[in-house]
Amino acid sequence: MNLIIQGNDVQNNDLRAIAKLAEASRIDRITGEAFRLLDAQPHPDITEYCEEASLDHAFVPSGKKLTDFGLIAMDMDSTLLAIESIDEIADMHNVKPQVSAITQSTMRGEISFAESLTRRTALLEGLPQEALQKVYDERVRLNRGAEKMLQRMQSAGIKTMVISGGYTFFTDRVKDRLNLDYAFANTFEVQDGKLTGRVLGNIIGASGKGEILKRIRDELGLSKEQVIAVGDGANDLKMLEESGVGIAFHAKPILREKATFSLNHVGLDGIVNLFE
């Protein structure tokens, strides 16, 4: 077993202390902020030590390679992107506090996603469609390490997919920008150039995300173990359950509890550092 240590400022004394706790045989440098401790053993104090030092840690089987995988599925808002797109749309319509409150309640698993999206979309009624492009142009930001991570995935022959509980207006543009293979999201209704406050078709929520991932996985002829899924909230639980490796990225506790690995400090490029 290898122990991967990552952080924005990894100190040598912390590495040595963790290596001693883990009885590691060697410390290999992966990048300036990622290190692999070989032949590591679990120790009850490692988690607390890493939390106090603001370090991410993950025990990964030796020999686990990035090329062992064939598909990575990602949530969009607050995962691939550094924003909640619906909150930014709401800001254009002067209803951001109301929408943000519903978003946070959903992320904590307090209300169903379908109810949440229906309520949030209803608050956007009357918003001119051109405001969406303004949000995309002015406010959409990728999370740190996103492009580097995707380039590594794509160079390894791994298919890339975003599955969002947000809107196709954004996922379609993100897909084109990042050369993703697949993009799935919800579609809002527009009449006379304005949002009606309604969602068209079946809402993609937690169950829908899992179903889509399973369908694409099967179409590609991949096993569950060949899939990585990345998310940040309760809505991503089913997606992670349909993957061999589930990664909680700067996530809510409900997702961290179920994930294979958690990244709380480094960027998305920290995912590729987990594998050889």
GROMACS .gro file of C-alpha atoms in nm:
model
  276
    1MET     CA    1   0.000   0.000   0.000
    2ASN     CA    2   0.119   0.351  -0.083
    3LEU     CA    3   0.026   0.664   0.107
    4ILE     CA    4  -0.019   0.973  -0.110
    5ILE     CA    5   0.036   1.303   0.071
    6GLN     CA    6  -0.065   1.627  -0.099
    7GLY     CA    7  -0.088   1.988   0.007
    8ASN     CA    8  -0.031   2.345  -0.099
    9ASP     CA    9   0.272   2.371   0.128
   10VAL     CA   10   0.414   2.031   0.222
   11GLN     CA   11   0.689   2.061   0.482
   12ASN     CA   12   0.972   1.808   0.499
   13ASN     CA   13   0.930   1.762   0.873
   14ASP     CA   14   0.563   1.674   0.822
   15LEU     CA   15   0.651   1.422   0.553
   16ARG     CA   16   0.908   1.258   0.775
   17ALA     CA   17   0.668   1.246   1.069
   18ILE     CA   18   0.392   1.088   0.861
   19ALA     CA   19   0.636   0.842   0.703
   20LYS     CA   20   0.743   0.735   1.051
   21LEU     CA   21   0.383   0.684   1.162
   22ALA     CA   22   0.314   0.482   0.846
   23GLU     CA   23   0.641   0.288   0.868
   24ALA     CA   24   0.700   0.377   0.503
   25SER     CA   25   1.010   0.240   0.330
   26ARG     CA   26   1.067   0.544   0.108
   27ILE     CA   27   0.934   0.886   0.013
   28ASP     CA   28   0.905   0.959  -0.359
   29ARG     CA   29   0.829   1.304  -0.494
   30ILE     CA   30   0.546   1.312  -0.750
   31THR     CA   31   0.520   1.690  -0.790
   32GLY     CA   32   0.611   1.990  -0.578
   33GLU     CA   33   0.295   1.937  -0.374
   34ALA     CA   34   0.247   1.560  -0.392
   35PHE     CA   35   0.449   1.274  -0.246
   36ARG     CA   36   0.421   0.894  -0.244
   37LEU     CA   37   0.514   0.707   0.073
   38LEU     CA   38   0.590   0.349  -0.026
   39ASP     CA   39   0.494   0.036   0.171
   40ALA     CA   40   0.288   0.244   0.412
   41GLN     CA   41   0.079   0.100   0.693
   42PRO     CA   42  -0.235   0.259   0.840
   43HIS     CA   43  -0.194   0.433   1.174
   44PRO     CA   44  -0.474   0.592   1.381
   45ASP     CA   45  -0.285   0.921   1.416
   46ILE     CA   46  -0.226   0.985   1.045
   47THR     CA   47  -0.567   1.137   0.972
   48GLU     CA   48  -0.550   1.382   1.261
   49TYR     CA   49  -0.192   1.477   1.179
   50CYS     CA   50  -0.280   1.551   0.816
   51GLU     CA   51  -0.586   1.752   0.913
   52GLU     CA   52  -0.382   1.971   1.147
   53ALA     CA   53  -0.115   2.019   0.877
   54SER     CA   54  -0.375   2.095   0.604
   55LEU     CA   55  -0.267   1.795   0.400
   56ASP     CA   56  -0.468   1.549   0.193
   57HIS     CA   57  -0.382   1.184   0.240
   58ALA     CA   58  -0.492   0.866   0.064
   59PHE     CA   59  -0.393   0.501   0.097
   60VAL     CA   60  -0.377   0.363  -0.257
   61PRO     CA   61  -0.294   0.003  -0.358
   62SER     CA   62   0.058  -0.028  -0.499
   63GLY     CA   63   0.065  -0.051  -0.876
   64LYS     CA   64  -0.270   0.124  -0.929
   65LYS     CA   65  -0.221   0.312  -1.256
   66LEU     CA   66  -0.414   0.591  -1.424
   67THR     CA   67  -0.432   0.373  -1.735
   68ASP     CA   68  -0.634   0.116  -1.537
   69PHE     CA   69  -0.935   0.347  -1.589
   70GLY     CA   70  -1.146   0.418  -1.896
   71LEU     CA   71  -1.391   0.686  -1.782
   72ILE     CA   72  -1.405   0.979  -1.541
   73ALA     CA   73  -1.743   1.132  -1.454
   74MET     CA   74  -1.755   1.473  -1.288
   75ASP     CA   75  -2.013   1.694  -1.130
   76MET     CA   76  -2.002   2.047  -1.272
   77ASP     CA   77  -2.091   2.312  -1.013
   78SER     CA   78  -1.837   2.347  -0.730
   79THR     CA   79  -1.648   2.049  -0.873
   80LEU     CA   80  -1.532   2.106  -1.228
   81LEU     CA   81  -1.633   2.471  -1.193
   82ALA     CA   82  -1.547   2.697  -0.901
   83ILE     CA   83  -1.901   2.840  -0.896
   84GLU     CA   84  -2.262   2.728  -0.853
   85SER     CA   85  -2.397   2.836  -1.192
   86ILE     CA   86  -2.758   2.855  -1.079
   87ASP     CA   87  -2.658   3.086  -0.793
   88GLU     CA   88  -2.484   3.317  -1.041
   89ILE     CA   89  -2.790   3.318  -1.267
   90ALA     CA   90  -3.001   3.400  -0.962
   91ASP     CA   91  -2.772   3.692  -0.884
   92MET     CA   92  -2.858   3.838  -1.223
   93HIS     CA   93  -3.225   3.812  -1.126
   94ASN     CA   94  -3.176   3.949  -0.772
   95VAL     CA   95  -3.284   3.625  -0.605
   96LYS     CA   96  -2.941   3.483  -0.513
   97PRO     CA   97  -2.996   3.461  -0.134
   98GLN     CA   98  -3.316   3.259  -0.180
   99VAL     CA   99  -3.159   3.026  -0.439
  100SER     CA  100  -2.834   2.983  -0.243
  101ALA     CA  101  -3.026   2.881   0.069
  102ILE     CA  102  -3.205   2.607  -0.127
  103THR     CA  103  -2.876   2.497  -0.288
  104GLN     CA  104  -2.703   2.456   0.048
  105SER     CA  105  -2.997   2.267   0.194
  106THR     CA  106  -2.980   2.027  -0.101
  107MET     CA  107  -2.604   1.978  -0.071
  108ARG     CA  108  -2.652   1.879   0.293
  109GLY     CA  109  -2.911   1.622   0.187
  110GLU     CA  110  -3.201   1.795   0.364
  111ILE     CA  111  -3.436   1.812   0.062
  112SER     CA  112  -3.456   1.609  -0.258
  113PHE     CA  113  -3.276   1.739  -0.560
  114ALA     CA  114  -3.586   1.734  -0.781
  115GLU     CA  115  -3.773   1.952  -0.533
  116SER     CA  116  -3.472   2.178  -0.499
  117LEU     CA  117  -3.424   2.232  -0.873
  118THR     CA  118  -3.796   2.290  -0.926
  119ARG     CA  119  -3.803   2.554  -0.653
  120ARG     CA  120  -3.484   2.725  -0.765
  121THR     CA  121  -3.580   2.730  -1.132
  122ALA     CA  122  -3.920   2.878  -1.045
  123LEU     CA  123  -3.739   3.174  -0.888
  124LEU     CA  124  -3.576   3.248  -1.226
  125GLU     CA  125  -3.904   3.309  -1.406
  126GLY     CA  126  -3.886   3.610  -1.636
  127LEU     CA  127  -3.506   3.624  -1.663
  128PRO     CA  128  -3.399   3.718  -2.020
  129GLN     CA  129  -3.214   3.434  -2.192
  130GLU     CA  130  -2.921   3.659  -2.285
  131ALA     CA  131  -2.840   3.691  -1.915
  132LEU     CA  132  -2.720   3.329  -1.923
  133GLN     CA  133  -2.444   3.409  -2.172
  134LYS     CA  134  -2.342   3.701  -1.953
  135VAL     CA  135  -2.308   3.463  -1.658
  136TYR     CA  136  -2.100   3.223  -1.866
  137ASP     CA  137  -1.874   3.495  -2.004
  138GLU     CA  138  -1.821   3.686  -1.681
  139ARG     CA  139  -1.852   3.439  -1.396
  140VAL     CA  140  -1.773   3.083  -1.501
  141ARG     CA  141  -1.434   2.979  -1.362
  142LEU     CA  142  -1.272   2.637  -1.366
  143ASN     CA  143  -1.158   2.493  -1.038
  144ARG     CA  144  -0.782   2.489  -0.983
  145GLY     CA  145  -0.609   2.205  -1.164
  146ALA     CA  146  -0.910   2.120  -1.384
  147GLU     CA  147  -0.740   2.163  -1.720
  148LYS     CA  148  -0.423   1.986  -1.612
  149MET     CA  149  -0.623   1.694  -1.475
  150LEU     CA  150  -0.831   1.661  -1.790
  151GLN     CA  151  -0.526   1.677  -2.016
  152ARG     CA  152  -0.370   1.391  -1.822
  153MET     CA  153  -0.691   1.189  -1.837
  154GLN     CA  154  -0.731   1.244  -2.209
  155SER     CA  155  -0.366   1.164  -2.284
  156ALA     CA  156  -0.417   0.835  -2.097
  157GLY     CA  157  -0.711   0.751  -2.325
  158ILE     CA  158  -0.971   0.802  -2.055
  159LYS     CA  159  -1.316   0.923  -2.164
  160THR     CA  160  -1.435   1.237  -1.987
  161MET     CA  161  -1.790   1.321  -1.885
  162VAL     CA  162  -1.974   1.590  -1.690
  163ILE     CA  163  -2.309   1.501  -1.531
  164SER     CA  164  -2.479   1.801  -1.376
  165GLY     CA  165  -2.796   1.879  -1.190
  166GLY     CA  166  -2.759   2.223  -1.347
  167TYR     CA  167  -2.845   2.331  -1.698
  168THR     CA  168  -2.741   2.221  -2.047
  169PHE     CA  169  -2.673   2.584  -2.137
  170PHE     CA  170  -2.357   2.560  -1.927
  171THR     CA  171  -2.262   2.193  -1.967
  172ASP     CA  172  -2.272   2.220  -2.348
  173ARG     CA  173  -2.032   2.514  -2.341
  174VAL     CA  174  -1.803   2.352  -2.085
  175LYS     CA  175  -1.799   2.033  -2.295
  176ASP     CA  176  -1.686   2.225  -2.604
  177ARG     CA  177  -1.432   2.432  -2.413
  178LEU     CA  178  -1.265   2.132  -2.249
  179ASN     CA  179  -1.316   1.875  -2.527
  180LEU     CA  180  -1.518   1.646  -2.303
  181ASP     CA  181  -1.667   1.331  -2.451
  182TYR     CA  182  -2.007   1.354  -2.281
  183ALA     CA  183  -2.222   1.614  -2.106
  184PHE     CA  184  -2.560   1.569  -1.938
  185ALA     CA  185  -2.776   1.820  -1.751
  186ASN     CA  186  -3.128   1.964  -1.722
  187THR     CA  187  -3.297   2.195  -1.972
  188PHE     CA  188  -3.501   2.497  -1.871
  189GLU     CA  189  -3.799   2.615  -2.071
  190VAL     CA  190  -3.770   2.942  -2.263
  191GLN     CA  191  -4.061   3.134  -2.414
  192ASP     CA  192  -4.039   3.471  -2.589
  193GLY     CA  193  -3.672   3.497  -2.495
  194LYS     CA  194  -3.731   3.456  -2.123
  195LEU     CA  195  -3.709   3.171  -1.873
  196THR     CA  196  -4.051   3.041  -1.774
  197GLY     CA  197  -3.932   2.902  -1.440
  198ARG     CA  198  -3.995   2.542  -1.550
  199VAL     CA  199  -3.763   2.249  -1.626
  200LEU     CA  200  -3.826   2.041  -1.938
  201GLY     CA  201  -3.838   1.661  -1.920
  202ASN     CA  202  -3.719   1.439  -1.638
  203ILE     CA  203  -3.496   1.608  -1.384
  204ILE     CA  204  -3.143   1.472  -1.355
  205GLY     CA  205  -3.087   1.440  -0.984
  206ALA     CA  206  -2.895   1.194  -0.768
  207SER     CA  207  -3.057   0.881  -0.914
  208GLY     CA  208  -3.036   1.018  -1.265
  209LYS     CA  209  -2.664   1.081  -1.230
  210GLY     CA  210  -2.607   0.722  -1.125
  211GLU     CA  211  -2.822   0.587  -1.407
  212ILE     CA  212  -2.644   0.796  -1.671
  213LEU     CA  213  -2.302   0.690  -1.546
  214LYS     CA  214  -2.402   0.324  -1.551
  215ARG     CA  215  -2.544   0.355  -1.904
  216ILE     CA  216  -2.232   0.520  -2.048
  217ARG     CA  217  -2.009   0.280  -1.857
  218ASP     CA  218  -2.194  -0.015  -2.008
  219GLU     CA  219  -2.190   0.138  -2.357
  220LEU     CA  220  -1.812   0.168  -2.333
  221GLY     CA  221  -1.782  -0.192  -2.213
  222LEU     CA  222  -1.616  -0.087  -1.891
  223SER     CA  223  -1.638  -0.249  -1.550
  224LYS     CA  224  -1.729  -0.049  -1.241
  225GLU     CA  225  -1.366  -0.070  -1.130
  226GLN     CA  226  -1.256   0.118  -1.444
  227VAL     CA  227  -1.455   0.431  -1.356
  228ILE     CA  228  -1.364   0.737  -1.149
  229ALA     CA  229  -1.641   0.970  -1.029
  230VAL     CA  230  -1.585   1.311  -0.872
  231GLY     CA  231  -1.837   1.524  -0.684
  232ASP     CA  232  -1.893   1.750  -0.386
  233GLY     CA  233  -2.244   1.702  -0.249
  234ALA     CA  234  -2.524   1.462  -0.159
  235ASN     CA  235  -2.653   1.480  -0.515
  236ASP     CA  236  -2.338   1.295  -0.629
  237LEU     CA  237  -2.376   0.991  -0.402
  238LYS     CA  238  -2.537   0.762  -0.661
  239MET     CA  239  -2.276   0.861  -0.919
  240LEU     CA  240  -1.996   0.766  -0.683
  241GLU     CA  241  -2.170   0.437  -0.602
  242GLU     CA  242  -2.158   0.343  -0.971
  243SER     CA  243  -1.781   0.397  -0.985
  244GLY     CA  244  -1.481   0.197  -0.871
  245VAL     CA  245  -1.313   0.507  -0.729
  246GLY     CA  246  -1.528   0.785  -0.584
  247ILE     CA  247  -1.356   1.114  -0.506
  248ALA     CA  248  -1.504   1.377  -0.277
  249PHE     CA  249  -1.362   1.709  -0.392
  250HIS     CA  250  -1.379   1.987  -0.130
  251ALA     CA  251  -1.701   1.813  -0.041
  252LYS     CA  252  -1.975   1.809   0.218
  253PRO     CA  253  -1.933   1.555   0.502
  254ILE     CA  254  -2.214   1.334   0.367
  255LEU     CA  255  -2.008   1.266   0.052
  256ARG     CA  256  -1.670   1.241   0.223
  257GLU     CA  257  -1.808   0.958   0.437
  258LYS     CA  258  -1.892   0.750   0.129
  259ALA     CA  259  -1.599   0.837  -0.100
  260THR     CA  260  -1.292   0.626  -0.169
  261PHE     CA  261  -1.070   0.933  -0.141
  262SER     CA  262  -1.119   1.293  -0.031
  263LEU     CA  263  -0.933   1.597  -0.159
  264ASN     CA  264  -0.991   1.892   0.072
  265HIS     CA  265  -0.687   2.111   0.007
  266VAL     CA  266  -0.534   2.058  -0.338
  267GLY     CA  267  -0.684   2.118  -0.683
  268LEU     CA  268  -0.840   1.872  -0.925
  269ASP     CA  269  -0.497   1.776  -1.059
  270GLY     CA  270  -0.452   1.603  -0.724
  271ILE     CA  271  -0.663   1.320  -0.867
  272VAL     CA  272  -0.395   1.211  -1.113
  273ASN     CA  273  -0.132   1.212  -0.837
  274LEU     CA  274  -0.317   0.930  -0.663
  275PHE     CA  275  -0.219   0.685  -0.936
  276GLU     CA  276   0.110   0.569  -1.082
   0.00000   0.00000   0.00000
